[in-house]
Amino acid sequence: MNNRYIEPKGKKRNNNDVEFLDKTPFVNQVEKSYRVNVLSEPEIIVKKGHLFLDEKIVIVGVDVIRCATTSCAILAAGGTAVRFYGKRTELIEKMFVDLDRYKKMGIPCVTMGEFAGKPIPGGIAANSPRVVSPKLVRGKRILFLTKNLGDLCCDIIEIIEENRHRWLGDFVIGCFFNLEKTVSFIQKSGRRRVVVCCGGFRKTESLEDLFFTGKLITMLRIPERECDDGALASIAVYEKYRTTIKLREAIKYCRVSRVLENFNMIDDVESSLTGKYINPTILKSMAGVLPTLTWEDRDPWFKSI
């Protein structure tokens, strides 16, 4: 495996950062007073544990291009469950340890993901909704290695695992093709606070995730006065473009398009935004899929509800 595609362990994250501890109780209280909180990139999650605990909330994980779309396609094609792993060295190692453990338990399990557009060693496919098929995933559990949504899920789950008695929420994954299902789930959950966590792109925000988030908030009809700054910014992005067709035109010039073009995977952008190139039967089924965090013997899996 080529280590240049793996994020190094680096220095230990400092959870006692003075910048975040200064006036923290008051700031935390203000942040939790909003109906919608939006984190535009996963790197900030470790600093925002207070947003996820002590009350019934709904977390929506978003990584439109491409992992959220791919994971919804997996479940729509008959995959039984998905578990996400980020591209940090310790998480990659954990994925292969878990794979061996599950196989010894007789659980049908495979890996999926990519480095620089190529499938990981031993993986069934790269991260692309276009390649998902029933033949590839039906009846199997997928260990999914992916940078943005993988880090996002792993960091939130770590917060939950360390504070199980304080975790009262639900955690779902949203893409454009299960958006109505996501909205319906949140509405049926009652008046809960919603925390949208975006995959972003290389430690910065991404246009498509903000657009999705703004559309989600708009469909939920949550007043702007109940939205934090990130939520308001997302609404502004959605109001600028309004349709995925206009969004697609803008994304042609964004980093994700240029990177995927270099890997000859530019069609994944179209697939993630409009559904083109995705198996039509799978695409139709994705409307009824909502990957939701469930626990089996303390192992976190996302299954469709």
Short mmCIF file of C-alpha atoms in Angstrom, two decimals:
data_model
loop_
_atom_site.label_atom_id
_atom_site.label_comp_id
_atom_site.label_asym_id
_atom_site.label_seq_id
_atom_site.Cartn_x
_atom_site.Cartn_y
_atom_site.Cartn_z
CA MET A 1 0.00 0.00 0.00
CA ASN A 2 1.35 3.40 -0.96
CA ASN A 3 1.74 5.43 2.24
CA ARG A 4 1.68 8.76 0.42
CA TYR A 5 -2.12 8.46 0.25
CA ILE A 6 -2.46 7.90 4.00
CA GLU A 7 -2.80 10.83 6.35
CA PRO A 8 -0.03 10.52 8.96
CA LYS A 9 -0.81 10.23 12.63
CA GLY A 10 0.95 13.53 13.28
CA LYS A 11 0.88 15.16 16.68
CA LYS A 12 -1.82 14.18 19.11
CA ARG A 13 -4.95 16.29 18.91
CA ASN A 14 -5.12 18.75 21.77
CA ASN A 15 -8.56 18.63 23.37
CA ASN A 16 -7.50 21.32 25.84
CA ASP A 17 -6.93 23.97 23.20
CA VAL A 18 -7.10 27.32 24.99
CA GLU A 19 -8.85 28.92 22.04
CA PHE A 20 -11.78 26.54 22.41
CA LEU A 21 -11.84 26.47 26.21
CA ASP A 22 -11.97 30.25 26.59
CA LYS A 23 -15.56 31.14 27.57
CA THR A 24 -16.56 27.64 26.47
CA PRO A 25 -19.62 27.09 28.73
CA PHE A 26 -21.30 30.27 27.50
CA VAL A 27 -20.38 29.71 23.84
CA ASN A 28 -21.52 26.08 23.98
CA GLN A 29 -24.86 27.15 25.39
CA VAL A 30 -25.34 29.66 22.59
CA GLU A 31 -24.40 27.12 19.90
CA LYS A 32 -26.88 24.58 21.26
CA SER A 33 -29.64 27.19 21.33
CA TYR A 34 -29.99 26.98 17.52
CA ARG A 35 -32.33 24.47 15.93
CA VAL A 36 -29.75 23.76 13.20
CA ASN A 37 -25.98 23.55 13.55
CA VAL A 38 -23.80 23.02 10.48
CA LEU A 39 -20.18 21.89 10.50
CA SER A 40 -18.82 22.41 7.00
CA GLU A 41 -15.79 20.10 7.31
CA PRO A 42 -15.09 17.05 9.52
CA GLU A 43 -11.86 18.34 11.06
CA ILE A 44 -13.81 20.53 13.51
CA ILE A 45 -15.92 17.67 14.91
CA VAL A 46 -13.45 16.78 17.66
CA LYS A 47 -13.86 20.33 19.03
CA LYS A 48 -17.65 20.22 19.00
CA GLY A 49 -18.54 17.21 21.11
CA HIS A 50 -21.05 19.26 23.11
CA LEU A 51 -23.27 19.54 20.03
CA PHE A 52 -23.89 15.79 19.95
CA LEU A 53 -24.63 14.93 23.56
CA ASP A 54 -27.25 15.22 26.33
CA GLU A 55 -30.35 15.68 24.16
CA LYS A 56 -32.32 13.99 21.42
CA ILE A 57 -30.85 15.22 18.15
CA VAL A 58 -30.56 14.11 14.54
CA ILE A 59 -27.11 14.10 12.96
CA VAL A 60 -27.04 14.16 9.17
CA GLY A 61 -23.74 13.13 7.60
CA VAL A 62 -23.26 14.59 4.12
CA ASP A 63 -20.64 13.88 1.48
CA VAL A 64 -22.51 14.29 -1.80
CA ILE A 65 -19.54 13.69 -4.10
CA ARG A 66 -19.19 10.79 -3.63
CA CYS A 67 -19.30 8.65 -0.52
CA ALA A 68 -22.80 9.41 0.79
CA THR A 69 -24.20 8.69 -2.66
CA THR A 70 -22.16 5.50 -3.02
CA SER A 71 -23.16 4.20 0.42
CA CYS A 72 -26.85 4.79 -0.32
CA ALA A 73 -26.41 2.93 -3.61
CA ILE A 74 -24.78 0.01 -1.77
CA LEU A 75 -27.76 -0.41 0.55
CA ALA A 76 -30.23 0.11 -2.32
CA ALA A 77 -28.46 -2.67 -4.26
CA GLY A 78 -28.86 -5.17 -1.43
CA GLY A 79 -25.80 -4.56 0.73
CA THR A 80 -26.79 -5.37 4.30
CA ALA A 81 -24.72 -2.75 6.13
CA VAL A 82 -21.88 -0.26 5.76
CA ARG A 83 -19.14 0.63 8.22
CA PHE A 84 -16.96 3.66 7.50
CA TYR A 85 -13.24 4.10 8.10
CA GLY A 86 -11.20 7.26 7.57
CA LYS A 87 -7.80 7.37 5.90
CA ARG A 88 -5.78 7.86 9.04
CA THR A 89 -3.20 5.14 9.59
CA GLU A 90 -4.80 3.76 12.74
CA LEU A 91 -8.24 3.62 11.07
CA ILE A 92 -6.90 1.81 8.00
CA GLU A 93 -5.23 -0.72 10.27
CA LYS A 94 -8.47 -1.12 12.21
CA MET A 95 -10.42 -1.82 9.03
CA PHE A 96 -8.22 -4.78 8.13
CA VAL A 97 -8.29 -6.07 11.72
CA ASP A 98 -12.09 -5.85 11.68
CA LEU A 99 -12.25 -7.55 8.28
CA ASP A 100 -10.29 -10.52 9.62
CA ARG A 101 -12.44 -10.62 12.77
CA TYR A 102 -15.71 -10.59 10.86
CA LYS A 103 -14.54 -13.29 8.46
CA LYS A 104 -13.60 -15.54 11.38
CA MET A 105 -17.11 -14.97 12.72
CA GLY A 106 -18.54 -16.13 9.39
CA ILE A 107 -19.95 -12.71 8.49
CA PRO A 108 -20.03 -12.01 4.71
CA CYS A 109 -17.85 -8.93 4.59
CA VAL A 110 -15.76 -7.11 1.95
CA THR A 111 -13.77 -3.88 1.72
CA MET A 112 -14.33 -0.97 -0.63
CA GLY A 113 -12.60 2.35 -1.23
CA GLU A 114 -9.72 3.86 -3.10
CA PHE A 115 -6.36 5.54 -3.11
CA ALA A 116 -5.88 8.07 -5.93
CA GLY A 117 -8.85 6.70 -7.84
CA LYS A 118 -7.71 3.07 -7.69
CA PRO A 119 -9.47 0.39 -5.60
CA ILE A 120 -7.72 -0.39 -2.33
CA PRO A 121 -5.79 -3.69 -2.25
CA GLY A 122 -8.32 -6.49 -1.92
CA GLY A 123 -11.27 -4.11 -2.28
CA ILE A 124 -14.25 -4.90 -4.50
CA ALA A 125 -14.42 -1.41 -6.03
CA ALA A 126 -13.39 2.22 -5.71
CA ASN A 127 -15.65 4.90 -4.26
CA SER A 128 -18.14 5.38 -7.08
CA PRO A 129 -21.94 5.08 -7.20
CA ARG A 130 -21.64 4.13 -10.86
CA VAL A 131 -19.97 0.79 -10.16
CA VAL A 132 -22.38 -0.46 -7.50
CA SER A 133 -24.46 -3.47 -8.53
CA PRO A 134 -26.43 -6.21 -6.75
CA LYS A 135 -23.87 -8.76 -7.94
CA LEU A 136 -21.13 -6.79 -6.22
CA VAL A 137 -22.74 -6.12 -2.82
CA ARG A 138 -25.94 -8.12 -2.28
CA GLY A 139 -25.99 -9.88 1.08
CA LYS A 140 -22.62 -8.44 2.09
CA ARG A 141 -21.43 -6.00 4.70
CA ILE A 142 -19.15 -3.32 3.33
CA LEU A 143 -16.14 -1.91 5.17
CA PHE A 144 -15.83 1.41 3.38
CA LEU A 145 -12.50 3.27 3.41
CA THR A 146 -13.01 6.92 2.52
CA LYS A 147 -11.37 10.15 3.57
CA ASN A 148 -14.11 12.70 4.24
CA LEU A 149 -17.19 10.76 5.31
CA GLY A 150 -14.95 8.15 6.89
CA ASP A 151 -13.21 10.65 9.15
CA LEU A 152 -16.55 12.32 9.86
CA CYS A 153 -18.26 9.11 10.97
CA CYS A 154 -15.28 7.83 12.93
CA ASP A 155 -14.90 11.07 14.89
CA ILE A 156 -18.60 11.31 15.74
CA ILE A 157 -18.74 7.65 16.72
CA GLU A 158 -15.69 8.13 18.95
CA ILE A 159 -17.50 10.93 20.78
CA ILE A 160 -20.56 8.67 21.17
CA GLU A 161 -18.51 5.69 22.38
CA GLU A 162 -16.77 7.79 25.02
CA ASN A 163 -20.09 9.21 26.23
CA ARG A 164 -22.62 6.42 25.69
CA HIS A 165 -24.76 7.47 28.65
CA ARG A 166 -25.05 10.97 27.17
CA TRP A 167 -25.88 9.92 23.60
CA LEU A 168 -29.61 10.22 22.88
CA GLY A 169 -29.71 10.93 19.17
CA ASP A 170 -29.94 9.41 15.70
CA PHE A 171 -27.26 9.53 13.02
CA VAL A 172 -28.21 9.23 9.33
CA ILE A 173 -26.48 9.69 5.98
CA GLY A 174 -28.02 11.91 3.30
CA CYS A 175 -27.52 12.38 -0.44
CA PHE A 176 -29.63 14.01 -3.16
CA PHE A 177 -31.50 10.80 -3.93
CA ASN A 178 -32.74 10.11 -0.39
CA LEU A 179 -33.24 13.76 0.56
CA GLU A 180 -37.03 13.47 0.89
CA LYS A 181 -36.59 10.36 3.05
CA THR A 182 -34.12 12.28 5.23
CA VAL A 183 -36.51 15.23 5.60
CA SER A 184 -39.40 12.90 6.45
CA PHE A 185 -37.34 11.13 9.12
CA ILE A 186 -36.38 14.42 10.78
CA GLN A 187 -39.96 15.69 10.68
CA LYS A 188 -41.30 12.50 12.25
CA SER A 189 -38.67 12.74 14.98
CA GLY A 190 -40.37 15.81 16.43
CA ARG A 191 -38.79 19.10 17.30
CA ARG A 192 -35.21 17.95 17.62
CA ARG A 193 -32.04 19.91 17.05
CA VAL A 194 -30.40 18.98 13.75
CA VAL A 195 -26.62 18.85 13.37
CA VAL A 196 -25.45 18.59 9.76
CA CYS A 197 -21.86 17.43 9.38
CA CYS A 198 -20.38 17.88 5.91
CA GLY A 199 -17.51 15.93 4.41
CA GLY A 200 -16.14 19.03 2.71
CA PHE A 201 -13.01 18.72 0.64
CA ARG A 202 -9.47 18.51 2.04
CA LYS A 203 -10.22 20.39 5.27
CA THR A 204 -12.36 23.09 3.65
CA GLU A 205 -16.01 23.41 2.71
CA SER A 206 -17.45 22.04 -0.54
CA LEU A 207 -20.11 23.69 -2.67
CA GLU A 208 -22.26 20.59 -3.18
CA ASP A 209 -22.44 19.75 0.53
CA LEU A 210 -23.48 23.30 1.39
CA PHE A 211 -26.10 23.23 -1.39
CA PHE A 212 -27.52 19.94 -0.08
CA THR A 213 -27.59 21.29 3.47
CA GLY A 214 -29.30 24.52 2.43
CA LYS A 215 -31.93 22.57 0.52
CA LEU A 216 -32.47 20.25 3.51
CA ILE A 217 -33.03 23.20 5.87
CA THR A 218 -35.34 24.88 3.37
CA MET A 219 -37.44 21.72 2.96
CA LEU A 220 -37.67 21.45 6.77
CA ARG A 221 -39.00 25.04 6.84
CA ILE A 222 -36.82 25.98 9.78
CA PRO A 223 -36.81 29.78 10.30
CA GLU A 224 -33.48 31.49 9.68
CA ARG A 225 -33.46 32.88 13.22
CA GLU A 226 -33.10 29.26 14.40
CA CYS A 227 -30.08 28.62 12.16
CA ASP A 228 -26.45 29.11 13.10
CA ASP A 229 -23.92 30.79 10.81
CA GLY A 230 -23.06 27.61 8.93
CA ALA A 231 -26.74 26.91 8.33
CA LEU A 232 -27.32 30.44 7.04
CA ALA A 233 -24.34 30.13 4.70
CA SER A 234 -25.77 26.85 3.38
CA ILE A 235 -29.15 28.45 2.74
CA ALA A 236 -27.42 31.25 0.83
CA VAL A 237 -25.62 28.72 -1.41
CA TYR A 238 -28.86 26.87 -2.10
CA GLU A 239 -30.73 30.08 -2.88
CA LYS A 240 -28.01 31.11 -5.34
CA TYR A 241 -28.21 27.94 -7.45
CA ARG A 242 -31.62 26.41 -6.61
CA THR A 243 -31.34 23.43 -8.99
CA THR A 244 -28.81 20.63 -9.33
CA ILE A 245 -28.47 21.57 -13.00
CA LYS A 246 -27.18 25.03 -12.10
CA LEU A 247 -25.10 23.55 -9.30
CA ARG A 248 -23.53 21.12 -11.78
CA GLU A 249 -22.44 24.00 -14.00
CA ALA A 250 -20.75 25.73 -11.05
CA ILE A 251 -19.05 22.55 -9.86
CA LYS A 252 -17.34 22.12 -13.23
CA TYR A 253 -14.81 24.67 -11.99
CA CYS A 254 -14.50 23.36 -8.41
CA ARG A 255 -11.61 21.35 -6.99
CA VAL A 256 -13.49 18.07 -6.77
CA SER A 257 -14.22 18.10 -10.51
CA ARG A 258 -10.65 18.90 -11.44
CA VAL A 259 -9.29 16.18 -9.16
CA LEU A 260 -11.72 13.52 -10.38
CA GLU A 261 -11.00 14.49 -13.97
CA ASN A 262 -7.33 13.73 -13.36
CA PHE A 263 -8.36 10.26 -12.17
CA ASN A 264 -10.72 9.74 -15.15
CA MET A 265 -13.64 9.65 -12.71
CA ILE A 266 -15.39 12.89 -13.67
CA ASP A 267 -18.62 10.98 -14.41
CA ASP A 268 -18.97 10.45 -10.64
CA VAL A 269 -19.84 14.15 -10.33
CA GLU A 270 -22.76 13.77 -12.72
CA SER A 271 -23.85 10.56 -11.00
CA SER A 272 -23.82 12.16 -7.55
CA LEU A 273 -25.78 15.22 -8.66
CA THR A 274 -28.29 13.90 -11.20
CA GLY A 275 -28.16 10.10 -10.96
CA LYS A 276 -26.86 9.66 -14.48
CA TYR A 277 -24.80 6.47 -14.97
CA ILE A 278 -26.25 4.86 -11.80
CA ASN A 279 -28.16 1.63 -12.38
CA PRO A 280 -31.78 2.86 -12.85
CA THR A 281 -33.25 0.21 -10.55
CA ILE A 282 -30.75 1.09 -7.82
CA LEU A 283 -31.36 4.80 -8.31
CA LYS A 284 -35.09 4.33 -7.84
CA SER A 285 -34.54 2.27 -4.69
CA MET A 286 -32.20 4.89 -3.21
CA ALA A 287 -35.22 7.13 -2.56
CA GLY A 288 -36.31 4.70 0.14
CA VAL A 289 -32.89 4.17 1.71
CA LEU A 290 -31.73 5.98 4.84
CA PRO A 291 -28.38 4.73 6.21
CA THR A 292 -28.83 4.91 9.99
CA LEU A 293 -26.33 4.21 12.75
CA THR A 294 -27.06 0.97 14.59
CA TRP A 295 -25.00 -0.97 17.09
CA GLU A 296 -24.21 -4.68 17.08
CA ASP A 297 -22.05 -5.90 19.95
CA ARG A 298 -20.66 -2.35 20.21
CA ASP A 299 -19.78 -2.28 16.51
CA PRO A 300 -21.20 0.72 14.62
CA TRP A 301 -22.96 -0.15 11.37
CA PHE A 302 -25.11 1.96 9.05
CA LYS A 303 -28.20 0.09 7.92
CA SER A 304 -31.22 1.28 5.98
CA ILE A 305 -34.41 1.89 7.92
#
